[in-house]
Short mmCIF file of N, CA and C in Angstrom, two decimals:
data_model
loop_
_atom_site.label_atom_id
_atom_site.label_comp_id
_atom_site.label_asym_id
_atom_site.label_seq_id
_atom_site.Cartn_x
_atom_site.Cartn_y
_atom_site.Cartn_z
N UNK A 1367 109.75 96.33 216.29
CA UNK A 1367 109.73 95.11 217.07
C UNK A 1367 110.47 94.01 216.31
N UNK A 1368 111.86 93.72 216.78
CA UNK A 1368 112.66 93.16 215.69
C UNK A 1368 112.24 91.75 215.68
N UNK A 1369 111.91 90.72 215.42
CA UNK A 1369 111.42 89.36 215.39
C UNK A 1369 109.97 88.94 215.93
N UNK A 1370 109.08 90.46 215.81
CA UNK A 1370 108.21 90.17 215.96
C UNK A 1370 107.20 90.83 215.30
N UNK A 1371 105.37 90.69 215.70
CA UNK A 1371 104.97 91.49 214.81
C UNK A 1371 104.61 93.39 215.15
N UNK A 1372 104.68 93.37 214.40
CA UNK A 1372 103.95 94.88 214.56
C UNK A 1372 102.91 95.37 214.46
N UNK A 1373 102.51 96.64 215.11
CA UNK A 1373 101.26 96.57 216.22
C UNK A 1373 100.06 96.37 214.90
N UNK A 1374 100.72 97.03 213.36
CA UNK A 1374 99.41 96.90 212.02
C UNK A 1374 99.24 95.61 211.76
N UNK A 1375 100.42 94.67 211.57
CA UNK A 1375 100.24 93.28 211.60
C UNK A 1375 99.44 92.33 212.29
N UNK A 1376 99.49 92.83 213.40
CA UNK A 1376 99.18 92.22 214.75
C UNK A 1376 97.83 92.41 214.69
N UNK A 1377 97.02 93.80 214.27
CA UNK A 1377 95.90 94.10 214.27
C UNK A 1377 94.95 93.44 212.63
N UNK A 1378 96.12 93.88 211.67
CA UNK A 1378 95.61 92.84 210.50
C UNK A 1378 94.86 91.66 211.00
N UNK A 1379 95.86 90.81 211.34
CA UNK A 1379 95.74 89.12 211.67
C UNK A 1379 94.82 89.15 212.33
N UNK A 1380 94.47 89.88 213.15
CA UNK A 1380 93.08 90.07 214.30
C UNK A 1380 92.46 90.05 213.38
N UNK A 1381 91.87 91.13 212.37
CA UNK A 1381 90.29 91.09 211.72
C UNK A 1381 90.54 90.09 210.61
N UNK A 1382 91.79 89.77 210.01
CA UNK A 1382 91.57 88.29 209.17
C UNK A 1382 90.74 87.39 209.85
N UNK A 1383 91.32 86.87 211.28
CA UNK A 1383 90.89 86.00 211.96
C UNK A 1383 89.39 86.20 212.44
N UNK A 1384 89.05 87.15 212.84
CA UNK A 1384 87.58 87.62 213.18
C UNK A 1384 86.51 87.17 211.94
N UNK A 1385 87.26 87.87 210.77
CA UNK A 1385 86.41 87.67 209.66
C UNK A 1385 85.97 85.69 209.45
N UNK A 1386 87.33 84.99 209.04
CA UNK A 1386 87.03 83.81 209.33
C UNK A 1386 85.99 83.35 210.02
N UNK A 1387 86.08 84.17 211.36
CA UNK A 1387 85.75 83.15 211.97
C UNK A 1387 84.00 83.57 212.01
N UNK A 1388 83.75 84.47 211.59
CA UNK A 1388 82.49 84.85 211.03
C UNK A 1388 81.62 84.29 209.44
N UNK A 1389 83.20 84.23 209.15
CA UNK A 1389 82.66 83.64 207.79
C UNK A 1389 82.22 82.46 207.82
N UNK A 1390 82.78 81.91 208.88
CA UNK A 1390 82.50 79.75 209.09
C UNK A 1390 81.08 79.89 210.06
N UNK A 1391 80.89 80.83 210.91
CA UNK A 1391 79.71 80.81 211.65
C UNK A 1391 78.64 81.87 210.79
N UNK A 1392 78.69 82.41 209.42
CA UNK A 1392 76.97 82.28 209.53
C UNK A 1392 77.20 81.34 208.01
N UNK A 1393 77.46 80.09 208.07
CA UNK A 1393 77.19 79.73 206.59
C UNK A 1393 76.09 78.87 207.51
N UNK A 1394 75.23 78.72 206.72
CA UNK A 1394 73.76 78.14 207.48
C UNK A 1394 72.53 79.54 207.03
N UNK A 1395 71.70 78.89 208.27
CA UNK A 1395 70.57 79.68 208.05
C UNK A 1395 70.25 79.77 210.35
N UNK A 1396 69.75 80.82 210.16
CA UNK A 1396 69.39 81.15 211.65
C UNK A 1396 69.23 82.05 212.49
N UNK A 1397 68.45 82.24 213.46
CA UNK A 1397 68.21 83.79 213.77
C UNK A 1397 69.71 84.74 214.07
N UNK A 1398 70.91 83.54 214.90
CA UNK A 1398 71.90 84.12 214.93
C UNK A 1398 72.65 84.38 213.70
N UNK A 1399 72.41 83.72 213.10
CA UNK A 1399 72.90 84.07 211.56
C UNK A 1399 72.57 85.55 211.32
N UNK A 1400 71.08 85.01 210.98
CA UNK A 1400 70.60 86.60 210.09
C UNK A 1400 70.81 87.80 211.08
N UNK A 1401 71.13 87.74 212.50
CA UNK A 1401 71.67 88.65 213.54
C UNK A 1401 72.55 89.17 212.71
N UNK A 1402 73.68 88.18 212.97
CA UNK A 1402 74.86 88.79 212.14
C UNK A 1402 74.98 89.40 211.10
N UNK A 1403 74.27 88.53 210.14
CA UNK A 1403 74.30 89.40 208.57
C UNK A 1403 73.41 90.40 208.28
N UNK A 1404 72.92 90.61 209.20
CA UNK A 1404 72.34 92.28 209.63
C UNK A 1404 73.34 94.00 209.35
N UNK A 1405 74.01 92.81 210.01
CA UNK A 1405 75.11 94.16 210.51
C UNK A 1405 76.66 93.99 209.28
N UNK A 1406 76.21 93.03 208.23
CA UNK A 1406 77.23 92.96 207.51
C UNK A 1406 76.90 93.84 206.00
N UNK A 1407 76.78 95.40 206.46
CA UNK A 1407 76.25 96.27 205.61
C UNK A 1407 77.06 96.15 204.13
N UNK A 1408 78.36 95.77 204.37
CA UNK A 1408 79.34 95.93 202.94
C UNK A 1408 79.60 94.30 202.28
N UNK A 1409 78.53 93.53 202.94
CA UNK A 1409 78.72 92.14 202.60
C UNK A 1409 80.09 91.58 202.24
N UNK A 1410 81.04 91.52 203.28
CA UNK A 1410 82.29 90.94 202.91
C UNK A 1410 82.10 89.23 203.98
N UNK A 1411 81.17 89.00 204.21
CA UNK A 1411 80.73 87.87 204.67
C UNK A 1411 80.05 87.00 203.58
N UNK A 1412 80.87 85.86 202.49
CA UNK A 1412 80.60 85.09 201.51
C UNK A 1412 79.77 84.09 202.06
N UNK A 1413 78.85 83.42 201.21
CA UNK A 1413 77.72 82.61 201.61
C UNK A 1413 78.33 81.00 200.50
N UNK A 1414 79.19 80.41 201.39
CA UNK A 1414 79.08 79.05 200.63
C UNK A 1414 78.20 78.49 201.06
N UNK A 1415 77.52 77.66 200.21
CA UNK A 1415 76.55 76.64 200.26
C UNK A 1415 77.33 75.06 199.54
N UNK A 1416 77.88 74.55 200.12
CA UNK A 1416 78.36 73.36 199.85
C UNK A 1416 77.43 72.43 199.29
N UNK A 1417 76.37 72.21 199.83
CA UNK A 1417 75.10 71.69 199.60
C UNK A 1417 74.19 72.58 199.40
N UNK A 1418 72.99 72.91 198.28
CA UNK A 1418 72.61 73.35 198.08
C UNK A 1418 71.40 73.32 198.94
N UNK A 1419 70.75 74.72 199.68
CA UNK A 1419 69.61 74.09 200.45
C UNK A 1419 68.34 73.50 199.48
N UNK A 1420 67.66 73.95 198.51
CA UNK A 1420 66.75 73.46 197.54
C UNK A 1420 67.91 72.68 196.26
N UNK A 1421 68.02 71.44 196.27
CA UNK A 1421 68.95 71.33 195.08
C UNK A 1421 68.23 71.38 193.40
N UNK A 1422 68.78 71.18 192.87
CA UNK A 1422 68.00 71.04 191.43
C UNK A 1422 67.90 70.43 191.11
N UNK A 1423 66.60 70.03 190.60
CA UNK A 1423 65.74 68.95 190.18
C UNK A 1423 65.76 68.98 188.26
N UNK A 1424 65.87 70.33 187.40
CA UNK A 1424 65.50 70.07 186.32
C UNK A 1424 66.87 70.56 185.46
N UNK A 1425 67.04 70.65 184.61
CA UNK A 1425 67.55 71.05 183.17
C UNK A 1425 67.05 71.27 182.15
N UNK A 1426 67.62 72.55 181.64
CA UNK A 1426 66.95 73.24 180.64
C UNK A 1426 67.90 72.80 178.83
N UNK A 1427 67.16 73.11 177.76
CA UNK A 1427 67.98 72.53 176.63
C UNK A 1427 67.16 73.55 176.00
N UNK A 1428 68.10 74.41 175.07
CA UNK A 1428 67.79 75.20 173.98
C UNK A 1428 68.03 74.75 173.14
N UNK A 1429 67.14 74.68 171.99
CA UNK A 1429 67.12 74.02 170.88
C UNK A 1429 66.64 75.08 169.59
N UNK A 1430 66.96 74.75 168.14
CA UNK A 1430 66.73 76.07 167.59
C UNK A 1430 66.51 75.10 166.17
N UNK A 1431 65.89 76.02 165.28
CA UNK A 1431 65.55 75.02 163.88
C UNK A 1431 65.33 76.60 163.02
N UNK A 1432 65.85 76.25 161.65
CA UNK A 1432 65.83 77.12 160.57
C UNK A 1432 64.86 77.18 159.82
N UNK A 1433 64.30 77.52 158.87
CA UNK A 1433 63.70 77.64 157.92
C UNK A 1433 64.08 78.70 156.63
N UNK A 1434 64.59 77.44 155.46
CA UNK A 1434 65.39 78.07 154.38
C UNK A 1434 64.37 78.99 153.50
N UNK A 1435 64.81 79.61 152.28
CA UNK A 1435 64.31 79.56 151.11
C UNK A 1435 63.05 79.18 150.53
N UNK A 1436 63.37 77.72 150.32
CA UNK A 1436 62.54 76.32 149.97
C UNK A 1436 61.37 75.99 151.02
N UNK A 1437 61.28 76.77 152.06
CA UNK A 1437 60.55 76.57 153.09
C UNK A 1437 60.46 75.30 153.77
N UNK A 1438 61.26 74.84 153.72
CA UNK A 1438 61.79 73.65 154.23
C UNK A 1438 62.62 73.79 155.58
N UNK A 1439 62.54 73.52 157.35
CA UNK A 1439 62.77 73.77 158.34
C UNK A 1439 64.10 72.44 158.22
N UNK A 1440 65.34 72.89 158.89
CA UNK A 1440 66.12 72.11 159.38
C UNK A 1440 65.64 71.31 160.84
N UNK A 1441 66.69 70.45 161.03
CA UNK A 1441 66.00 69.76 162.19
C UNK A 1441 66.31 70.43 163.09
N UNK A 1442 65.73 69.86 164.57
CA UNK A 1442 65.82 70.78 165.85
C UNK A 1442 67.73 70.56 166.28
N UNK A 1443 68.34 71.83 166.54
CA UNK A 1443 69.72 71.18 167.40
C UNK A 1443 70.08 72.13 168.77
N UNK A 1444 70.49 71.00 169.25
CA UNK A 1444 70.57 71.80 170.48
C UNK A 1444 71.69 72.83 170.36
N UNK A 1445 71.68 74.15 171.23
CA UNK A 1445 72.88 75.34 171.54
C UNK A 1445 73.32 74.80 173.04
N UNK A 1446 75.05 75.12 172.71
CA UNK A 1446 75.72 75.04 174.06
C UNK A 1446 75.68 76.67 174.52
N UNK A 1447 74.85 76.58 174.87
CA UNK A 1447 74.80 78.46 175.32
C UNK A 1447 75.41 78.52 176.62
N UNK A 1448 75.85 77.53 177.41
CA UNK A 1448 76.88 77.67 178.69
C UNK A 1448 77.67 76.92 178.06
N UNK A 1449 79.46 76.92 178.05
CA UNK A 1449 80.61 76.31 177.73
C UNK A 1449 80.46 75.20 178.99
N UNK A 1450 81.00 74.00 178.74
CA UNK A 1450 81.08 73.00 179.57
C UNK A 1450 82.14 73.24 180.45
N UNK A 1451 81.97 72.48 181.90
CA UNK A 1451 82.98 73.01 182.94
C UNK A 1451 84.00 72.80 182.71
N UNK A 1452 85.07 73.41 182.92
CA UNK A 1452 86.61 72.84 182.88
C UNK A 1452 86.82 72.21 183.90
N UNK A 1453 88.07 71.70 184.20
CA UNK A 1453 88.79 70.00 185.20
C UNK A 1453 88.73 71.09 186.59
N UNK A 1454 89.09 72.57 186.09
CA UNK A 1454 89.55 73.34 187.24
C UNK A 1454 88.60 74.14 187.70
N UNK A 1455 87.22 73.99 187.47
CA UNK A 1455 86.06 74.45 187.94
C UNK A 1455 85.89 74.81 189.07
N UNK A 1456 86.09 74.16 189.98
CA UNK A 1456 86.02 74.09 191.54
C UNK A 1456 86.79 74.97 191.97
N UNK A 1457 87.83 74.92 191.19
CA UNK A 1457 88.73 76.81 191.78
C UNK A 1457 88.61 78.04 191.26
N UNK A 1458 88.47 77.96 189.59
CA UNK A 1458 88.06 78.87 188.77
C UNK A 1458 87.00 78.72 188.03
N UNK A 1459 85.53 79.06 188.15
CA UNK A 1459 84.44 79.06 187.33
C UNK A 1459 84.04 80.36 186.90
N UNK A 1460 84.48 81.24 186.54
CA UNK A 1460 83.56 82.04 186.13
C UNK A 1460 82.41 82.51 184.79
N UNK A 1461 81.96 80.92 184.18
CA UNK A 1461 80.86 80.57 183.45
C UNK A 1461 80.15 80.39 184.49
N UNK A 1462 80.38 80.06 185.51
CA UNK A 1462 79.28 79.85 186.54
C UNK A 1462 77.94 81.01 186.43
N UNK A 1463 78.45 82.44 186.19
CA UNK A 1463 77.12 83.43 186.00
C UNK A 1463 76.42 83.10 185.23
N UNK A 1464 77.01 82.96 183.36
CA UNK A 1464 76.53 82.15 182.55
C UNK A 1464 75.58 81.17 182.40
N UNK A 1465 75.84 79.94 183.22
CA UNK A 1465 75.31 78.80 183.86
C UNK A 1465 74.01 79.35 184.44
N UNK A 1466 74.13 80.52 185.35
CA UNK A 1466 72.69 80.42 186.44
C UNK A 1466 72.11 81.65 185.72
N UNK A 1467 72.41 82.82 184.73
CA UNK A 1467 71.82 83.52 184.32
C UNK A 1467 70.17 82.55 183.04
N UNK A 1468 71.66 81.40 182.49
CA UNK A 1468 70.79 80.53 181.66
C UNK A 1468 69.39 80.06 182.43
N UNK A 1469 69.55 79.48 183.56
CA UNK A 1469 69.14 78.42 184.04
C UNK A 1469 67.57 79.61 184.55
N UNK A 1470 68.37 80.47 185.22
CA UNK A 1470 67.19 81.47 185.57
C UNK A 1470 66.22 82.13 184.81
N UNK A 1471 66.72 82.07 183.47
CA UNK A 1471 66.00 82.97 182.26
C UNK A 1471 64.75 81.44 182.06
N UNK A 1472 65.28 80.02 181.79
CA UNK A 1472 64.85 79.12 181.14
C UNK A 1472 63.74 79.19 182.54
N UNK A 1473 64.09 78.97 183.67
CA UNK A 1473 62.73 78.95 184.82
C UNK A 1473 61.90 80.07 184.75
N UNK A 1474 62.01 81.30 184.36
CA UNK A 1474 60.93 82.66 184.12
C UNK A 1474 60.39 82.00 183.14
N UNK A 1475 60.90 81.79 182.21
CA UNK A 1475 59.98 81.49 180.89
C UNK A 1475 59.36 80.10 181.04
N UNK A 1476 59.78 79.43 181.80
CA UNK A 1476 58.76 78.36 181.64
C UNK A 1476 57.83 78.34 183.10
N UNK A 1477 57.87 79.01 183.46
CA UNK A 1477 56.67 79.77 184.68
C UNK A 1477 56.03 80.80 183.55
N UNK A 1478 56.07 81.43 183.01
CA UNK A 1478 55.31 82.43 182.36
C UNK A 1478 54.83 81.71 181.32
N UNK A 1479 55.42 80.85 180.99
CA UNK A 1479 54.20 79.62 179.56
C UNK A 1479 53.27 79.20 180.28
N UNK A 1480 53.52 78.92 181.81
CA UNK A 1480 51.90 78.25 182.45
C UNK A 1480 51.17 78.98 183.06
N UNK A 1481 51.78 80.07 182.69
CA UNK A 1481 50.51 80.79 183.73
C UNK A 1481 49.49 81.34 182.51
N UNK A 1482 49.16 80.74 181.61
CA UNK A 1482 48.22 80.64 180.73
C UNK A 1482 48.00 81.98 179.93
N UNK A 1483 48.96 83.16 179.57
CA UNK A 1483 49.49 84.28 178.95
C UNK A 1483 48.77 84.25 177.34
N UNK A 1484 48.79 84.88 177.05
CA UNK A 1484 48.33 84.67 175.55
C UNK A 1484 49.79 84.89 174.86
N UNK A 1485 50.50 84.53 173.43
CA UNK A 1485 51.68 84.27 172.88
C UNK A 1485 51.95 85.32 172.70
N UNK A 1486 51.05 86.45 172.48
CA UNK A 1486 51.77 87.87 172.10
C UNK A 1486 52.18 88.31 173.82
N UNK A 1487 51.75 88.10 175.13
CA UNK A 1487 52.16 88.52 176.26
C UNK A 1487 53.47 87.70 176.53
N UNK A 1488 53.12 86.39 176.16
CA UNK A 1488 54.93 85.59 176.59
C UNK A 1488 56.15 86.23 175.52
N UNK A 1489 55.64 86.86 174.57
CA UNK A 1489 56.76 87.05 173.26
C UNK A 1489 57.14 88.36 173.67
N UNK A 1490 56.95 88.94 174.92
CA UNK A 1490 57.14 90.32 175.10
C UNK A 1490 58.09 90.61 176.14
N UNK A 1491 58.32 89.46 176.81
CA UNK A 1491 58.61 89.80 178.18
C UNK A 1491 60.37 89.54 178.00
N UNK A 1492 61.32 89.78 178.94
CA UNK A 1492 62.56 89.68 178.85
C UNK A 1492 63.20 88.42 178.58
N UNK A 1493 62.28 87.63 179.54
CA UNK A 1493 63.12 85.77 179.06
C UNK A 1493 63.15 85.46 177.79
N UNK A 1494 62.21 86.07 176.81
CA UNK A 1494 61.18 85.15 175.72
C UNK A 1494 62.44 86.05 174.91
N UNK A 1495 62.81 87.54 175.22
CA UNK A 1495 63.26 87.92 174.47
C UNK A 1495 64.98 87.96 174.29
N UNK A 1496 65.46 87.54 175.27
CA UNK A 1496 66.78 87.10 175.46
C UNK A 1496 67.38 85.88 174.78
N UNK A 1497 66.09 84.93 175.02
CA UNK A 1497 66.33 83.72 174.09
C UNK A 1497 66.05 84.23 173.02
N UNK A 1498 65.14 84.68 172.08
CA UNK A 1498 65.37 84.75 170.64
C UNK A 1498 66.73 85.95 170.18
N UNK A 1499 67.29 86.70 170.64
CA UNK A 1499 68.04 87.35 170.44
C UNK A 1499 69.29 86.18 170.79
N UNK A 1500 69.47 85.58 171.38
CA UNK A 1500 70.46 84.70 171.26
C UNK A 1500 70.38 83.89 170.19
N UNK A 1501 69.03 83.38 169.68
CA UNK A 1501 68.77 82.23 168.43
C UNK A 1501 69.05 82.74 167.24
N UNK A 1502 68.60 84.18 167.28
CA UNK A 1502 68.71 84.94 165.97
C UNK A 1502 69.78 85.72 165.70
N UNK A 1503 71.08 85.90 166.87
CA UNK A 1503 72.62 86.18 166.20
C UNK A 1503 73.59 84.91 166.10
N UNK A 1504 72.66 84.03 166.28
CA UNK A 1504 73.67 82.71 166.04
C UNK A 1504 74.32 82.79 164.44
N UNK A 1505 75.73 82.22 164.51
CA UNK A 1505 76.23 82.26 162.92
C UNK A 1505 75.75 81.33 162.33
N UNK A 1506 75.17 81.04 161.05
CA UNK A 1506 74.30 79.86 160.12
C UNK A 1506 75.12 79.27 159.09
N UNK A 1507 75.66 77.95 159.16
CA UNK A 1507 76.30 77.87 157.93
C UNK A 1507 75.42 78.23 156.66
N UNK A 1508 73.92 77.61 156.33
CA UNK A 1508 73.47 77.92 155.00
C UNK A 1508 72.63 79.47 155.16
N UNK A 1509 72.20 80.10 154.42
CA UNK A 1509 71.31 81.37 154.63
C UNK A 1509 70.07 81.01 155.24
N UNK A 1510 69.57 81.51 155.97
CA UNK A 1510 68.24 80.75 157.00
C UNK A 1510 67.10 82.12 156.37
N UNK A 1511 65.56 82.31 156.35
CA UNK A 1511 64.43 83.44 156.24
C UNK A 1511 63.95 83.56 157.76
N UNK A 1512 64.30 82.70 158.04
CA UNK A 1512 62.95 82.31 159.15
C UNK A 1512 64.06 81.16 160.28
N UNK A 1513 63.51 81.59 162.03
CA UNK A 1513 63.63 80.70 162.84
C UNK A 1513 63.19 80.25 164.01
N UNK A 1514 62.99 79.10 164.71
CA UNK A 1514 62.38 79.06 165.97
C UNK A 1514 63.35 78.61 166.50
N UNK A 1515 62.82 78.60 168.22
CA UNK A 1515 63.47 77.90 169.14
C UNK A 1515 62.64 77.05 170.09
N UNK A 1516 62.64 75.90 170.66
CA UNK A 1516 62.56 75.11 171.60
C UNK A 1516 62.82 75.34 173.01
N UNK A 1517 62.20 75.45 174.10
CA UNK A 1517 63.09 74.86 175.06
C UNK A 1517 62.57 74.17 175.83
N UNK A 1518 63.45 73.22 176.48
CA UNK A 1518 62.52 72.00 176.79
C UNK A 1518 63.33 71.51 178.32
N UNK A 1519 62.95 71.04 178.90
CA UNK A 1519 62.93 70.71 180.24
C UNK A 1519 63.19 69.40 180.79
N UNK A 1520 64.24 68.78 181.24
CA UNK A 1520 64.34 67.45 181.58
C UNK A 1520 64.95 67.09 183.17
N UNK A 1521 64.10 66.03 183.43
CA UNK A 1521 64.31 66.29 184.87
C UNK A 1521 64.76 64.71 185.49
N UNK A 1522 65.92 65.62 187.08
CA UNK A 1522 66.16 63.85 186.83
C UNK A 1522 66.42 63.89 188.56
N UNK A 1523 64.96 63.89 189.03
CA UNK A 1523 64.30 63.39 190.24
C UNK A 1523 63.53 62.41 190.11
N UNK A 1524 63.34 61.35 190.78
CA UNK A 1524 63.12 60.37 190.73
C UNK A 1524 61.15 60.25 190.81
N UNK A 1525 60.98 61.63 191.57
CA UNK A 1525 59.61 61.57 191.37
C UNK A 1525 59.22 61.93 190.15
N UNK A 1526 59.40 62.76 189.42
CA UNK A 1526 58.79 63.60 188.16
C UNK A 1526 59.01 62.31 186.99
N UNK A 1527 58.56 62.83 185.80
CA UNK A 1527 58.16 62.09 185.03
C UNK A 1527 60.04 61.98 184.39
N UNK A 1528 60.80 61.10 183.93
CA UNK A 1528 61.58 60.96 182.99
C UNK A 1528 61.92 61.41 181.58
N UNK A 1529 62.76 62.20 181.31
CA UNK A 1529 62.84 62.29 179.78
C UNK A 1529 62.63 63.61 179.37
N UNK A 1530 63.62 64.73 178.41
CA UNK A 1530 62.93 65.91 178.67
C UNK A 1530 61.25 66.16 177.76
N UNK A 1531 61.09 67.13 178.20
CA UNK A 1531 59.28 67.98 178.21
C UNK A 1531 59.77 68.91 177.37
N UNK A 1532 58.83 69.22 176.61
CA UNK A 1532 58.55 71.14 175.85
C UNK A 1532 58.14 71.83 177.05
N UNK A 1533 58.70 72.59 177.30
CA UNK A 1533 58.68 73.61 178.07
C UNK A 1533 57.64 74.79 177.31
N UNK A 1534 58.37 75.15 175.84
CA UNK A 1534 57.80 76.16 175.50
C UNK A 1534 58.25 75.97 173.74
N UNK A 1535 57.47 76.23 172.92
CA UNK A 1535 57.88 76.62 171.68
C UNK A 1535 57.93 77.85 171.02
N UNK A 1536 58.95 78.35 170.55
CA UNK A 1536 58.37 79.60 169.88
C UNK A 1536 57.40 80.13 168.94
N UNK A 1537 57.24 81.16 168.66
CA UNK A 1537 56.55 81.77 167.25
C UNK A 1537 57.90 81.28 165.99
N UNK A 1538 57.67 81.62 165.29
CA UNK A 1538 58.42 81.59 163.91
C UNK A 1538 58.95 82.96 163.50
N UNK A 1539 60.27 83.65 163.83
CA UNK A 1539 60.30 84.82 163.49
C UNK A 1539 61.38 84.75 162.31
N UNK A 1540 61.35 86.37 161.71
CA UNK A 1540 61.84 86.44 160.67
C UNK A 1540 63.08 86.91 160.70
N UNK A 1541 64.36 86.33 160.06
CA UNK A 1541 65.35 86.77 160.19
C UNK A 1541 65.74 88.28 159.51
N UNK A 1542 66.83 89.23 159.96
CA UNK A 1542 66.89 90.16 158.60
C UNK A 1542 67.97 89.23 157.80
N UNK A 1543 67.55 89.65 156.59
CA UNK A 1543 68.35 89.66 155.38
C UNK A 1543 68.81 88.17 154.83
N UNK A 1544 67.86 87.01 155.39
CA UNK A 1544 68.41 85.85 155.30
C UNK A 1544 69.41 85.17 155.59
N UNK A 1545 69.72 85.58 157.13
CA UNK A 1545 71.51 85.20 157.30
C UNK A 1545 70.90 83.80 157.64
#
């Protein structure tokens, strides 16, 4: 078909367009929605949320402190355990997993500090243990025996209290070999 399309083209552009136009009608929530995304067994139907339906209310801060030799603890400092966004975020994020793996680990564990656990049941579970395995391959400038971590909670809704909270403190564990 010389100046025009052809019949694969023609049929391409059809399910591009279909897809679109599926993709713009179920972003939401709704029975016709979830109709649709019923039947979207291979999920090629992406879910932007421009606005978040629950937005976020808190922030999490990992914080970590040494204990030398001398038995003497350094002060608390915070870890950038997510890299800060780049200018081009909005097109390319992929710290974004990073970002919500953090954010998700820091909400298990600070739901599992209140549900009133005894320290050997919170020190067992995957959150408790993800964070200290992150605290304890950190590189140390001086030789460290011993370390904890912090994490603490700050929130910036206008109802909740101001300023971050302890969320949770650790035990004191032992490093190998004094790194």
């Amino acid at each position: 078909m010389p100046g025009g399309l052809s019949p694969i083209e023609w049929m391409l552009g059809v399910a591009l367009g279909v897809w679109l136009l599926l993709t713009i009608a179920t972003q939401g929530t709704g029975k016709v929605i979830r109709w649709i995304r019923q039947w979207d067994v291979l999920d090629v139907l992406p879910m932007w949320w421009f606005f978040a339906p629950v937005p976020g209310r808190h922030d999490f801060h990992l914080l970590v402190r040494d204990r030398h030799s001398s038995a003497s603890f350094t002060m608390w400092r915070e870890l950038d355990v997510v890299p800060p966004r780049k200018w081009w975020g909005f097109l390319w994020n992929p710290e974004r997993r990073q970002r919500k793996a953090f954010f998700d680990l820091a909400s298990e564990l600070t739901q599992i500090s209140t549900m009133g656990l005894s320290n050997q049941h919170v020190e067992i579970t995957e959150a408790y243990l993800t964070f200290l395995n992150i605290v304890c391959s950190l590189p140390r400038v001086h030789p460290a025996n011993e370390t904890q971590f912090l994490l603490m909670v700050s929130s910036f809704s206008g109802v909740e209290k101001p300023g971050p909270e302890k969320a949770i403190v650790s035990s004191i564990h032992a490093l190998e070999d004094g790194l």
